[in-house]
PDB file of N, CA, C and O in Angstrom:
ATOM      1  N   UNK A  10      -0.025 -19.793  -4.575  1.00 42.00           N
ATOM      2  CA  UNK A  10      -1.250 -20.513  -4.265  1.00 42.00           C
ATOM      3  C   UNK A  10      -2.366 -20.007  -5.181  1.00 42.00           C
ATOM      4  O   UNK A  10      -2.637 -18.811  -5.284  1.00 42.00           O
ATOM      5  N   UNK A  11      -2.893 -20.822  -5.731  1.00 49.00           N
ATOM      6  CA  UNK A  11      -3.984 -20.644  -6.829  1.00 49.00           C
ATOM      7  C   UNK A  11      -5.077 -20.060  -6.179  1.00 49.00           C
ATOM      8  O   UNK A  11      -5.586 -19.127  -6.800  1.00 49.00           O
ATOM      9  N   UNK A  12      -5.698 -20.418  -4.847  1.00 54.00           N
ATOM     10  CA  UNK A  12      -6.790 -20.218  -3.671  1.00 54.00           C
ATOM     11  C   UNK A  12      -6.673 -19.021  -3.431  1.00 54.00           C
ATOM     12  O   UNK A  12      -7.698 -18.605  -2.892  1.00 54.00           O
ATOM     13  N   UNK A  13      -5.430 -17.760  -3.658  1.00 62.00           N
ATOM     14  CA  UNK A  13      -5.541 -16.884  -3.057  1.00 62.00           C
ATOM     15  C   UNK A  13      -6.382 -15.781  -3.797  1.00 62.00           C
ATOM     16  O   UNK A  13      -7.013 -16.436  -4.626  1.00 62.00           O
ATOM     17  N   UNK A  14      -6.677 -14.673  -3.923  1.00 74.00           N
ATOM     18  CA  UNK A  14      -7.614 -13.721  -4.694  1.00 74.00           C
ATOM     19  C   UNK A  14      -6.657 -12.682  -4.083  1.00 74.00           C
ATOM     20  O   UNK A  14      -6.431 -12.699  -2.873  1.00 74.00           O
ATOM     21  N   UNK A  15      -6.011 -11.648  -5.018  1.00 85.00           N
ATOM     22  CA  UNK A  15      -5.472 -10.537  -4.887  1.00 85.00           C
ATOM     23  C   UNK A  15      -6.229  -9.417  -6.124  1.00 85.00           C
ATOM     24  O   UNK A  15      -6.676  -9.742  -7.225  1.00 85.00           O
ATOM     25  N   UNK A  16      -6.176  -7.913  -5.445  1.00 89.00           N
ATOM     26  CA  UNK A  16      -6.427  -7.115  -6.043  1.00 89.00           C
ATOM     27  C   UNK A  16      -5.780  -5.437  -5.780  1.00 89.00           C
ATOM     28  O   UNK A  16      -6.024  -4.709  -4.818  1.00 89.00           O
ATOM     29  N   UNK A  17      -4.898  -5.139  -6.969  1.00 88.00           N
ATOM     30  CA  UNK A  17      -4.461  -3.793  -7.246  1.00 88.00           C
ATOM     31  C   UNK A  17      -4.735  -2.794  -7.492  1.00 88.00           C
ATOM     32  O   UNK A  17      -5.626  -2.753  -8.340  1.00 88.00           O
ATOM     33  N   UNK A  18      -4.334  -1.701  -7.093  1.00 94.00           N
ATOM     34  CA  UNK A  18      -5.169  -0.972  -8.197  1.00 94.00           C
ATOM     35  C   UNK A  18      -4.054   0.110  -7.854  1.00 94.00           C
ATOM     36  O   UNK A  18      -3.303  -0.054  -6.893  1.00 94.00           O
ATOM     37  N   UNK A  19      -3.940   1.813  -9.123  1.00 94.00           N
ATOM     38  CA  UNK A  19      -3.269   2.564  -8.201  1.00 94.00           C
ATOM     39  C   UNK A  19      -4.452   3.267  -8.638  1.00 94.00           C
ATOM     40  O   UNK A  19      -5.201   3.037  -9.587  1.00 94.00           O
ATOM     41  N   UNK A  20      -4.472   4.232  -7.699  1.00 96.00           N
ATOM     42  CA  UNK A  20      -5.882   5.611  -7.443  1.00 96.00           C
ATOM     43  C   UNK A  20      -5.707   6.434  -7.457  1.00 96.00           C
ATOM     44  O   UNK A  20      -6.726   7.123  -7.505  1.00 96.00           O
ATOM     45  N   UNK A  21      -4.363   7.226  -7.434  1.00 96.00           N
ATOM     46  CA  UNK A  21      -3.464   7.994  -8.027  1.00 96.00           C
ATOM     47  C   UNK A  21      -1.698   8.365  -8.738  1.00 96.00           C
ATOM     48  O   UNK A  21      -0.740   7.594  -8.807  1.00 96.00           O
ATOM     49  N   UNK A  22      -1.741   8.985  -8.925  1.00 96.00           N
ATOM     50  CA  UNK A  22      -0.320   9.326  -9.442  1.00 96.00           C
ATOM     51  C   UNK A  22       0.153  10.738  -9.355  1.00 96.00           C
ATOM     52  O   UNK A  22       0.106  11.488 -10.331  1.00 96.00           O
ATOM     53  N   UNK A  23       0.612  11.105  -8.177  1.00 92.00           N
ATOM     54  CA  UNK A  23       0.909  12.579  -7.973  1.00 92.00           C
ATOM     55  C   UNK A  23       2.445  12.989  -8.257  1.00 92.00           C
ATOM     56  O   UNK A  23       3.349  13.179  -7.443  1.00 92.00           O
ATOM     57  N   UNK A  24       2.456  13.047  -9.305  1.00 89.00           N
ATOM     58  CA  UNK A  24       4.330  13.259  -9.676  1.00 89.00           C
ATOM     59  C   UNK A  24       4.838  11.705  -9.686  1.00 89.00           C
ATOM     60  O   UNK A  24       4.285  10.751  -9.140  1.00 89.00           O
ATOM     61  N   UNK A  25       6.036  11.710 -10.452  1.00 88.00           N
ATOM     62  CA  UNK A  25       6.650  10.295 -10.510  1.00 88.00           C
ATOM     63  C   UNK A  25       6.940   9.527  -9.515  1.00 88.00           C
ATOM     64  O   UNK A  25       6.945   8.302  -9.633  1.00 88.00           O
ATOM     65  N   UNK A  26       7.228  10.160  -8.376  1.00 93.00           N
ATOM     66  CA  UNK A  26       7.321   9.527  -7.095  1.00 93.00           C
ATOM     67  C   UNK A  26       6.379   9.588  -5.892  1.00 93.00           C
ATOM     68  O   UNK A  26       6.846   9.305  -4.789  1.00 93.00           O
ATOM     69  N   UNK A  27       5.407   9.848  -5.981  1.00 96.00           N
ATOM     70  CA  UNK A  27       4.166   9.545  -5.293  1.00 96.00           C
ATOM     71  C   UNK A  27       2.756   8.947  -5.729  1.00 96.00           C
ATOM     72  O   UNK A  27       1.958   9.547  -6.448  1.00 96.00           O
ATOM     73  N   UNK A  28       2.599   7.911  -5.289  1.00 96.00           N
ATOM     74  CA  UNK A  28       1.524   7.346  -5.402  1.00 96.00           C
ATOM     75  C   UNK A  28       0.486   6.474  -4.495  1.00 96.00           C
ATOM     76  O   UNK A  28       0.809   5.562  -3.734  1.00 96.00           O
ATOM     77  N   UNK A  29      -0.749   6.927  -4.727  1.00 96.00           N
ATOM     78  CA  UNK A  29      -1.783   5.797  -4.113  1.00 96.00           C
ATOM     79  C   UNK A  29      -2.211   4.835  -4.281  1.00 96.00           C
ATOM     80  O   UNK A  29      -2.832   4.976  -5.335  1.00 96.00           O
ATOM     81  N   UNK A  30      -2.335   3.836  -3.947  1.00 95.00           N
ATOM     82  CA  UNK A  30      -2.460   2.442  -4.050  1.00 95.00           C
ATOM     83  C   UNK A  30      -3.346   1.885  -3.186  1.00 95.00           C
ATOM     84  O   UNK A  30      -3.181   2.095  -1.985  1.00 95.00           O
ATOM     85  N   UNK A  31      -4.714   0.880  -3.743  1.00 95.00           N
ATOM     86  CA  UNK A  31      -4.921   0.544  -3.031  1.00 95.00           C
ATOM     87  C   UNK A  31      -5.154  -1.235  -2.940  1.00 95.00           C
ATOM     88  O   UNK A  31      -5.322  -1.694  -4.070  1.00 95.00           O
ATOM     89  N   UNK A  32      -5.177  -1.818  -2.332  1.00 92.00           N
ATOM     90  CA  UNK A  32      -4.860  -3.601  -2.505  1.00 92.00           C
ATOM     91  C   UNK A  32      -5.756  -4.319  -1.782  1.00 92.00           C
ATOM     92  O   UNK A  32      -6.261  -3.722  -0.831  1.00 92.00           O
ATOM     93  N   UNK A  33      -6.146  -5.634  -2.010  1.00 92.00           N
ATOM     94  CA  UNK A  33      -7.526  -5.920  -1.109  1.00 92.00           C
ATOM     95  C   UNK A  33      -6.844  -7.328  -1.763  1.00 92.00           C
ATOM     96  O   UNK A  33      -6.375  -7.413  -2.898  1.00 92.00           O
ATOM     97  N   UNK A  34      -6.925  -8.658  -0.524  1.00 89.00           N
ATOM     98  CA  UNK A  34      -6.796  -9.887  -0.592  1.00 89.00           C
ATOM     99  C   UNK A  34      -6.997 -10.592   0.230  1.00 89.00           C
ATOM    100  O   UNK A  34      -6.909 -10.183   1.388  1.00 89.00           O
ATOM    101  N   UNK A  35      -7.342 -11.904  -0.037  1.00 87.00           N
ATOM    102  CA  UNK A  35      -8.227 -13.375   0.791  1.00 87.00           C
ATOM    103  C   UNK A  35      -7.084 -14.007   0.886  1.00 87.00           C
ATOM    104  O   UNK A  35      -6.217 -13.760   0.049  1.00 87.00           O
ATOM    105  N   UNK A  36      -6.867 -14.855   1.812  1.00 81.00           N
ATOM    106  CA  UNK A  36      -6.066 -15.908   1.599  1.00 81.00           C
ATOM    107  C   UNK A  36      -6.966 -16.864   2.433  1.00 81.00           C
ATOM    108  O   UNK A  36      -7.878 -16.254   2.991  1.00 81.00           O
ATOM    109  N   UNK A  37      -6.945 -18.644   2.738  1.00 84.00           N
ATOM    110  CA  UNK A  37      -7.869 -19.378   2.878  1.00 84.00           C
ATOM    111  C   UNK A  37      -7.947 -19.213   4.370  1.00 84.00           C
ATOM    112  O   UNK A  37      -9.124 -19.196   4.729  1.00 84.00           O
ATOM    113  N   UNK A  38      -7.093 -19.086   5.362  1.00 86.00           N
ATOM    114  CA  UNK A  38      -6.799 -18.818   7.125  1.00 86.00           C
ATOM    115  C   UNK A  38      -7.493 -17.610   7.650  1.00 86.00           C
ATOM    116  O   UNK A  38      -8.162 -17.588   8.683  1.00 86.00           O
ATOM    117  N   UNK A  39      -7.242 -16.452   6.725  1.00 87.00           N
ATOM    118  CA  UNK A  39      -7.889 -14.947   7.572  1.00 87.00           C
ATOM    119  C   UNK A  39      -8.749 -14.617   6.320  1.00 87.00           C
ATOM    120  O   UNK A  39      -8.673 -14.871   5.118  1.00 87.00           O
ATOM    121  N   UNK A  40      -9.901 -13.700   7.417  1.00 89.00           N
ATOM    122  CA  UNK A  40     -10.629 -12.923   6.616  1.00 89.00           C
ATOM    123  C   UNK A  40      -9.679 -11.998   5.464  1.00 89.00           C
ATOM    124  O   UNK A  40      -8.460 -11.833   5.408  1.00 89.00           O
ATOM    125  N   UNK A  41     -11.180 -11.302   4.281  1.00 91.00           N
ATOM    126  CA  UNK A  41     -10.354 -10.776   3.741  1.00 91.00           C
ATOM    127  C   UNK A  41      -9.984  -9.382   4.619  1.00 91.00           C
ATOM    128  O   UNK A  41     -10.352  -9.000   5.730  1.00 91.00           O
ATOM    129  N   UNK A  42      -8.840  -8.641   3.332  1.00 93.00           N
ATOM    130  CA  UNK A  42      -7.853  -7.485   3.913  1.00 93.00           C
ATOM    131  C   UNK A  42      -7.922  -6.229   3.072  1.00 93.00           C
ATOM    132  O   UNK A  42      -8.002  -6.454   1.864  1.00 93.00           O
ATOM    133  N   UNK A  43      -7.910  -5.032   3.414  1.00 95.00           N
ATOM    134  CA  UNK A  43      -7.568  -3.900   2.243  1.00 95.00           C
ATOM    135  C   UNK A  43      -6.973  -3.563   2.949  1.00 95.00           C
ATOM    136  O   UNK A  43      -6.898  -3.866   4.139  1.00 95.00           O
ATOM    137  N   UNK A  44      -6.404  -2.832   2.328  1.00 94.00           N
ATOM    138  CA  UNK A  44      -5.510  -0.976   2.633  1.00 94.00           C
ATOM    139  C   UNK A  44      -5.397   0.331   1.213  1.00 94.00           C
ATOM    140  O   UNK A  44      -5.143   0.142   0.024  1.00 94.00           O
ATOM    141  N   UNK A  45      -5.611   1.245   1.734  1.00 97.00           N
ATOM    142  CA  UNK A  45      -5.187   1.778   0.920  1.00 97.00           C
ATOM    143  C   UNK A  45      -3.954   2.788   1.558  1.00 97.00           C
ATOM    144  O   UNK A  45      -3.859   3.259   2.691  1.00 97.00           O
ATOM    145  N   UNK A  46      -3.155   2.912   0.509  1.00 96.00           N
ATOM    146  CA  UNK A  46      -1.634   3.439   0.699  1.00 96.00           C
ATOM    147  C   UNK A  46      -1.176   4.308   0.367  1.00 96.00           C
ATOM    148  O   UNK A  46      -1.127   4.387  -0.860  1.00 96.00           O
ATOM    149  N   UNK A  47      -0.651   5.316   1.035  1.00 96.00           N
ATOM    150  CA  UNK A  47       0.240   6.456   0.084  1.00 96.00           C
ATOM    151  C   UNK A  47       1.840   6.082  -0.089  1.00 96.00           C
ATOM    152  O   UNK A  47       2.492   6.004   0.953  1.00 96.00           O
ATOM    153  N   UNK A  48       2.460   5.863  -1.257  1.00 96.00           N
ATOM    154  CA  UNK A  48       3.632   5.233  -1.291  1.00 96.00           C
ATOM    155  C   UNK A  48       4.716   7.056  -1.853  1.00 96.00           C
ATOM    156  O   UNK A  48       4.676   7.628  -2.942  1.00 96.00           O
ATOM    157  N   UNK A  49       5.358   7.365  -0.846  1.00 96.00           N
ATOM    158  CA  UNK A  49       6.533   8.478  -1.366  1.00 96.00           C
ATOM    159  C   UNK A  49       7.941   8.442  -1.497  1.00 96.00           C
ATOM    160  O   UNK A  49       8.624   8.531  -0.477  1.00 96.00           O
ATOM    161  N   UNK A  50       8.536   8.311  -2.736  1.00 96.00           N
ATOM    162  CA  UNK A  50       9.986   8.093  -2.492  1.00 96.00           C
ATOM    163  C   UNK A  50      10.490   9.361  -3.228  1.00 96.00           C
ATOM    164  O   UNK A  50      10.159  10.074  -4.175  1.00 96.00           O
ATOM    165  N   UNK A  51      11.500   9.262  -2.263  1.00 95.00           N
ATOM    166  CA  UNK A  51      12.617  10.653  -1.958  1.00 95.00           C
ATOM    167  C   UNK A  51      13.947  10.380  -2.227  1.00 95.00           C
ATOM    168  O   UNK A  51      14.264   9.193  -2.307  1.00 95.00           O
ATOM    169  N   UNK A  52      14.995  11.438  -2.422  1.00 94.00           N
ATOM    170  CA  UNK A  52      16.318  10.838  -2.422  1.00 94.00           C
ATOM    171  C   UNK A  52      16.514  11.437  -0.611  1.00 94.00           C
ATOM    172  O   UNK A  52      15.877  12.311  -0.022  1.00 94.00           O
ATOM    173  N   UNK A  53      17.639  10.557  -0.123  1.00 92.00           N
ATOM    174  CA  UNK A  53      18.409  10.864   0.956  1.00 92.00           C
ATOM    175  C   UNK A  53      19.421  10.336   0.993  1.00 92.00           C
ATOM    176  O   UNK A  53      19.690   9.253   0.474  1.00 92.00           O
ATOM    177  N   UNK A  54      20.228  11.127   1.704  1.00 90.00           N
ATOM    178  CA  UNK A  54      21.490  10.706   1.702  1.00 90.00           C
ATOM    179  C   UNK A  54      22.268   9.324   1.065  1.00 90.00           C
ATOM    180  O   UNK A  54      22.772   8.320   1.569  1.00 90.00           O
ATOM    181  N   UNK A  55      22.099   9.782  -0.183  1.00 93.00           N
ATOM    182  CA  UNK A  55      22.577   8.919  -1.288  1.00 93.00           C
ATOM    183  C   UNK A  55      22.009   7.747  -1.380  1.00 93.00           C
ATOM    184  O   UNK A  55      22.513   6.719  -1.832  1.00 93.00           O
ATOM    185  N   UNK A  56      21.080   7.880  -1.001  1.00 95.00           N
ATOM    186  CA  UNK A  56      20.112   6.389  -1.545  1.00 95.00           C
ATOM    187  C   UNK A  56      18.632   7.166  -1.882  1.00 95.00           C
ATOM    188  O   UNK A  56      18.522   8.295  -2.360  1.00 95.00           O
ATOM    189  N   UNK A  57      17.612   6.318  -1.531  1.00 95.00           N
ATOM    190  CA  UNK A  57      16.272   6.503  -1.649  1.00 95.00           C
ATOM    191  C   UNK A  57      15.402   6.340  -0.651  1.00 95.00           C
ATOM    192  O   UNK A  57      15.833   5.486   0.124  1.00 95.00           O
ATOM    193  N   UNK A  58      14.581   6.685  -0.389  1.00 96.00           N
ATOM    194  CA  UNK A  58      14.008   6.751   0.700  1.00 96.00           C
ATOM    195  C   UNK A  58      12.080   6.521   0.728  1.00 96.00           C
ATOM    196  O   UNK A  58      11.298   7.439   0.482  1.00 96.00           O
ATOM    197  N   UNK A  59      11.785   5.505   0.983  1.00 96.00           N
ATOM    198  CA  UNK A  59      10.539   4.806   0.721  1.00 96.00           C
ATOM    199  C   UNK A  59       9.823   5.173   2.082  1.00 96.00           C
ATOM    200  O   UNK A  59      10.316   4.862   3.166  1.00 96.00           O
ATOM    201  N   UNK A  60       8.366   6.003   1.924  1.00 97.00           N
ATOM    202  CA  UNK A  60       7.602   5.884   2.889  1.00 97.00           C
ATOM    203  C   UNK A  60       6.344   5.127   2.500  1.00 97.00           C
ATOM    204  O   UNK A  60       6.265   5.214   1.274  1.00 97.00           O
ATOM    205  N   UNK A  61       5.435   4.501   2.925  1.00 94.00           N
ATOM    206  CA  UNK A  61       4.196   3.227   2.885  1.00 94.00           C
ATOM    207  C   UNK A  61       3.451   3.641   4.282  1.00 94.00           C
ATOM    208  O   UNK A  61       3.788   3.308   5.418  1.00 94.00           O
ATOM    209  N   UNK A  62       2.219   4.553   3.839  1.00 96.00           N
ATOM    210  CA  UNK A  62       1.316   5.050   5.045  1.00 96.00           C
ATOM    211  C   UNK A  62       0.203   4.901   4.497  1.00 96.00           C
ATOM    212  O   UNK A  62       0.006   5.038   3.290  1.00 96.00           O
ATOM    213  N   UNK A  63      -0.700   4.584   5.396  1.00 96.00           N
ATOM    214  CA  UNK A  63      -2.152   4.158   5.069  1.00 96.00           C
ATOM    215  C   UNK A  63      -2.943   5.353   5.131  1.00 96.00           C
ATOM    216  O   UNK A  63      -2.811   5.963   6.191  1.00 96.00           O
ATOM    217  N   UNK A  64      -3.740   5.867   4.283  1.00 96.00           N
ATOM    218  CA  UNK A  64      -4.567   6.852   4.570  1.00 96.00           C
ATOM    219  C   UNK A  64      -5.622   6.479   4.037  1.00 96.00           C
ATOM    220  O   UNK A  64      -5.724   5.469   3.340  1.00 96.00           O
ATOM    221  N   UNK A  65      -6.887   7.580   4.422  1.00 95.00           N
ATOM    222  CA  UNK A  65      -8.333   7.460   3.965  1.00 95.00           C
ATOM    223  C   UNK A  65      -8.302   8.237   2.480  1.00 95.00           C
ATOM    224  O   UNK A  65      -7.647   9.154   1.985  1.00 95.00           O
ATOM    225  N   UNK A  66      -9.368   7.361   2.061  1.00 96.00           N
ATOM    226  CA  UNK A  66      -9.070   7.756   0.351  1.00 96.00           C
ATOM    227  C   UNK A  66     -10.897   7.427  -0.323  1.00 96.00           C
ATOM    228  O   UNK A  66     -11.329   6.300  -0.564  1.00 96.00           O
ATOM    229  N   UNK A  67     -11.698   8.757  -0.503  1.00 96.00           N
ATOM    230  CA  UNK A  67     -12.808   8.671  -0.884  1.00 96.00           C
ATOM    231  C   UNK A  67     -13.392   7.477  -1.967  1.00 96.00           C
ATOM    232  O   UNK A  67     -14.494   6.933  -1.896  1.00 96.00           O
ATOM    233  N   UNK A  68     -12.530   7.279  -2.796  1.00 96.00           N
ATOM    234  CA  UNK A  68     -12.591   6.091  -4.035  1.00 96.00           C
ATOM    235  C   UNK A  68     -12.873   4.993  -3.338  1.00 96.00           C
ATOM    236  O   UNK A  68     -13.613   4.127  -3.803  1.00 96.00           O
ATOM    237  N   UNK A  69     -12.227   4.884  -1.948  1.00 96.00           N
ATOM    238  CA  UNK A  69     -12.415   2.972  -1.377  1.00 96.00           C
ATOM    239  C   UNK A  69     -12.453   3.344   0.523  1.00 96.00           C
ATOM    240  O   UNK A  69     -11.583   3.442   1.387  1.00 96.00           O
ATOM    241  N   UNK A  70     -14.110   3.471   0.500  1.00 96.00           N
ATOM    242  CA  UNK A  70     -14.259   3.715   1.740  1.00 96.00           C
ATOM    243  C   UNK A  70     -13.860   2.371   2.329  1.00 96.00           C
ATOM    244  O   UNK A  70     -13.476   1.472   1.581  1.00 96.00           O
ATOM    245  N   UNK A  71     -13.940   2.199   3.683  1.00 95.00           N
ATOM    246  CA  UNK A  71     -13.734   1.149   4.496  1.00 95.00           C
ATOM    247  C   UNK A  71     -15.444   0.072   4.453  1.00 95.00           C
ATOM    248  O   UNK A  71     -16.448   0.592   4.939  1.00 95.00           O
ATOM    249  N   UNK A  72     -15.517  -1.107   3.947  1.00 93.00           N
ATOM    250  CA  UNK A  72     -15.948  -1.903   3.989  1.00 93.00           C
ATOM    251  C   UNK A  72     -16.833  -2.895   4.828  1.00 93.00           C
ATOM    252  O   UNK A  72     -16.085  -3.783   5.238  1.00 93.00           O
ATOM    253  N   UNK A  73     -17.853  -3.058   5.161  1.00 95.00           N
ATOM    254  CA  UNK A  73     -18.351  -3.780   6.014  1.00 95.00           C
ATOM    255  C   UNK A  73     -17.617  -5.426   5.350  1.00 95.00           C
ATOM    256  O   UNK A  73     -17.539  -5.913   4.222  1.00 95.00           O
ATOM    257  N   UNK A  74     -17.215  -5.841   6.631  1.00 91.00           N
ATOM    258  CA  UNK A  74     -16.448  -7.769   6.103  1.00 91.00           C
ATOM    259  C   UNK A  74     -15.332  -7.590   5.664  1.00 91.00           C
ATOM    260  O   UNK A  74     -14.729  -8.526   5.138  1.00 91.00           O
ATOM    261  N   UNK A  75     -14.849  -6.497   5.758  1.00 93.00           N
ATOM    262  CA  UNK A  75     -13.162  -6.070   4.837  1.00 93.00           C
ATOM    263  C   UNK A  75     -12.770  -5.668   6.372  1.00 93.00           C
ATOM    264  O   UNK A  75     -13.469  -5.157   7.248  1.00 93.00           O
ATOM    265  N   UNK A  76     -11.332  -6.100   6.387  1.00 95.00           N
ATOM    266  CA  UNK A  76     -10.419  -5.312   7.373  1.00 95.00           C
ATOM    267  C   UNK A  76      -9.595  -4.820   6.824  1.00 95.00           C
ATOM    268  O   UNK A  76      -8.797  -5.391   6.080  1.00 95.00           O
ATOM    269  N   UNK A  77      -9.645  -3.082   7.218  1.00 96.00           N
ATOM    270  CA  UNK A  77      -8.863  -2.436   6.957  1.00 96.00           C
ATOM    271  C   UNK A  77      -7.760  -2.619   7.666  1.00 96.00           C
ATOM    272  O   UNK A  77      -7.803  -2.941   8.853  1.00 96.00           O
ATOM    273  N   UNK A  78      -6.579  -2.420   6.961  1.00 93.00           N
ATOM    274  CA  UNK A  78      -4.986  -2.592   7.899  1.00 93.00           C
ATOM    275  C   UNK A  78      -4.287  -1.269   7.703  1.00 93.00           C
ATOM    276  O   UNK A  78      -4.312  -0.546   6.707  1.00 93.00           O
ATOM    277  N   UNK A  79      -3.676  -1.101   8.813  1.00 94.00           N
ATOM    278  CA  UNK A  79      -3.063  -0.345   9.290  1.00 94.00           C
ATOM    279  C   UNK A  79      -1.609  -0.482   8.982  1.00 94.00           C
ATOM    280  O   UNK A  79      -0.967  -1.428   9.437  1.00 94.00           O
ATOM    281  N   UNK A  80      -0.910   0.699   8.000  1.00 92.00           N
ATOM    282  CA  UNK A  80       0.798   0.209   7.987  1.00 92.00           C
ATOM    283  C   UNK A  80       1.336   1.859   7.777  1.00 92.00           C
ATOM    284  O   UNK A  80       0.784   2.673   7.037  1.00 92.00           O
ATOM    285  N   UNK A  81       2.451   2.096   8.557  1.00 95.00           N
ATOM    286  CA  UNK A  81       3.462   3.146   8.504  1.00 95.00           C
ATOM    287  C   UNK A  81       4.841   2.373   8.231  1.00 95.00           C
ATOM    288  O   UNK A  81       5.313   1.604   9.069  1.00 95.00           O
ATOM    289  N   UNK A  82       5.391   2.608   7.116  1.00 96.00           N
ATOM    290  CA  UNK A  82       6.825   2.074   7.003  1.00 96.00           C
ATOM    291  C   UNK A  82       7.735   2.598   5.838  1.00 96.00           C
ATOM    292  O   UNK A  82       7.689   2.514   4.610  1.00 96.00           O
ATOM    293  N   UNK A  83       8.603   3.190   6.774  1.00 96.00           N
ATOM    294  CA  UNK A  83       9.726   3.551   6.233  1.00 96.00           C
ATOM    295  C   UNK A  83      11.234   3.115   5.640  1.00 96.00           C
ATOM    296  O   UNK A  83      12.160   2.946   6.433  1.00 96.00           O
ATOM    297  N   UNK A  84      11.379   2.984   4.520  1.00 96.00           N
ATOM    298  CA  UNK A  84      12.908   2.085   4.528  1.00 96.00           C
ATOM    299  C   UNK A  84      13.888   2.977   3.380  1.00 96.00           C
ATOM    300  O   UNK A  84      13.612   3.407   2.260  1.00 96.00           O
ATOM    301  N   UNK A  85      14.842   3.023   4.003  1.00 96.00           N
ATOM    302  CA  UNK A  85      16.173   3.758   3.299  1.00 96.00           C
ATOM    303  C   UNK A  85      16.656   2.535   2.222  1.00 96.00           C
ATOM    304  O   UNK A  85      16.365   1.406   2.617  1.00 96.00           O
ATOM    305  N   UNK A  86      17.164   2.590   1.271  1.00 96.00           N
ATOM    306  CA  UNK A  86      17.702   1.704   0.302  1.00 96.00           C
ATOM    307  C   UNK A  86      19.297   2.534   0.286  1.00 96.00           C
ATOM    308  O   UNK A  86      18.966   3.507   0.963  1.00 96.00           O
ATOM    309  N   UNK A  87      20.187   2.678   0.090  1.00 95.00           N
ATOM    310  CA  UNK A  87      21.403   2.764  -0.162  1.00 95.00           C
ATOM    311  C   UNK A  87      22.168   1.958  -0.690  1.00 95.00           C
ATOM    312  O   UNK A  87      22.044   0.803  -0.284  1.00 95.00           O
ATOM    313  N   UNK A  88      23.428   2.261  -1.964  1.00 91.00           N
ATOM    314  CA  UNK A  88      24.026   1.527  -2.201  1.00 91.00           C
ATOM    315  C   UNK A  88      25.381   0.955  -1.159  1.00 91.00           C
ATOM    316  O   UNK A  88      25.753   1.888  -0.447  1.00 91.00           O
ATOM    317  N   UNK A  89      26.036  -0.095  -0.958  1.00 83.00           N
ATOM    318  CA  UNK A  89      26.740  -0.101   0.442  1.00 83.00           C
ATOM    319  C   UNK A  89      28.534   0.224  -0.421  1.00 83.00           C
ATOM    320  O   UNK A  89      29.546   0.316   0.274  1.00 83.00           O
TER     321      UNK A  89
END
């Protein structure tokens, strides 16, 4: 959708497998959205292991008219 407005950014880079991220987007139904993210991947038991947690991050305080979102998520990748 052409209407939508997305924005990336990363805000850090702590070793090859950790990083902060933070993302902010409109779509035409809901207000707009941020988060900012700590993204950590790990090996485990023979796959990889993805964590996606929201934390506070001085660079992108929380916003008056912005909703901040809330996400904890974890996912294992393995080959089967």
């Amino acid at each position: 959708c052409d209407d939508w407005s997305r924005k990336f950014e990363i805000l850090e880079r702590n070793g090859p497998y950790c990083k902060t991220i933070y993302w902010k987007f409109k779509i035409p139904i809901i207000s707009q959205r941020d988060a900012v993210t700590k993204m950590t991947v790990s090996d485990y038991d023979g796959g990889k292991f993805f964590v996606y947690e929201t934390i506070d991050h001085p660079a992108k305080p929380v916003q008056p008219g912005i909703v901040r979102i809330f996400s904890h998520t974890r996912i294992l990748i393995k080959p089967s």
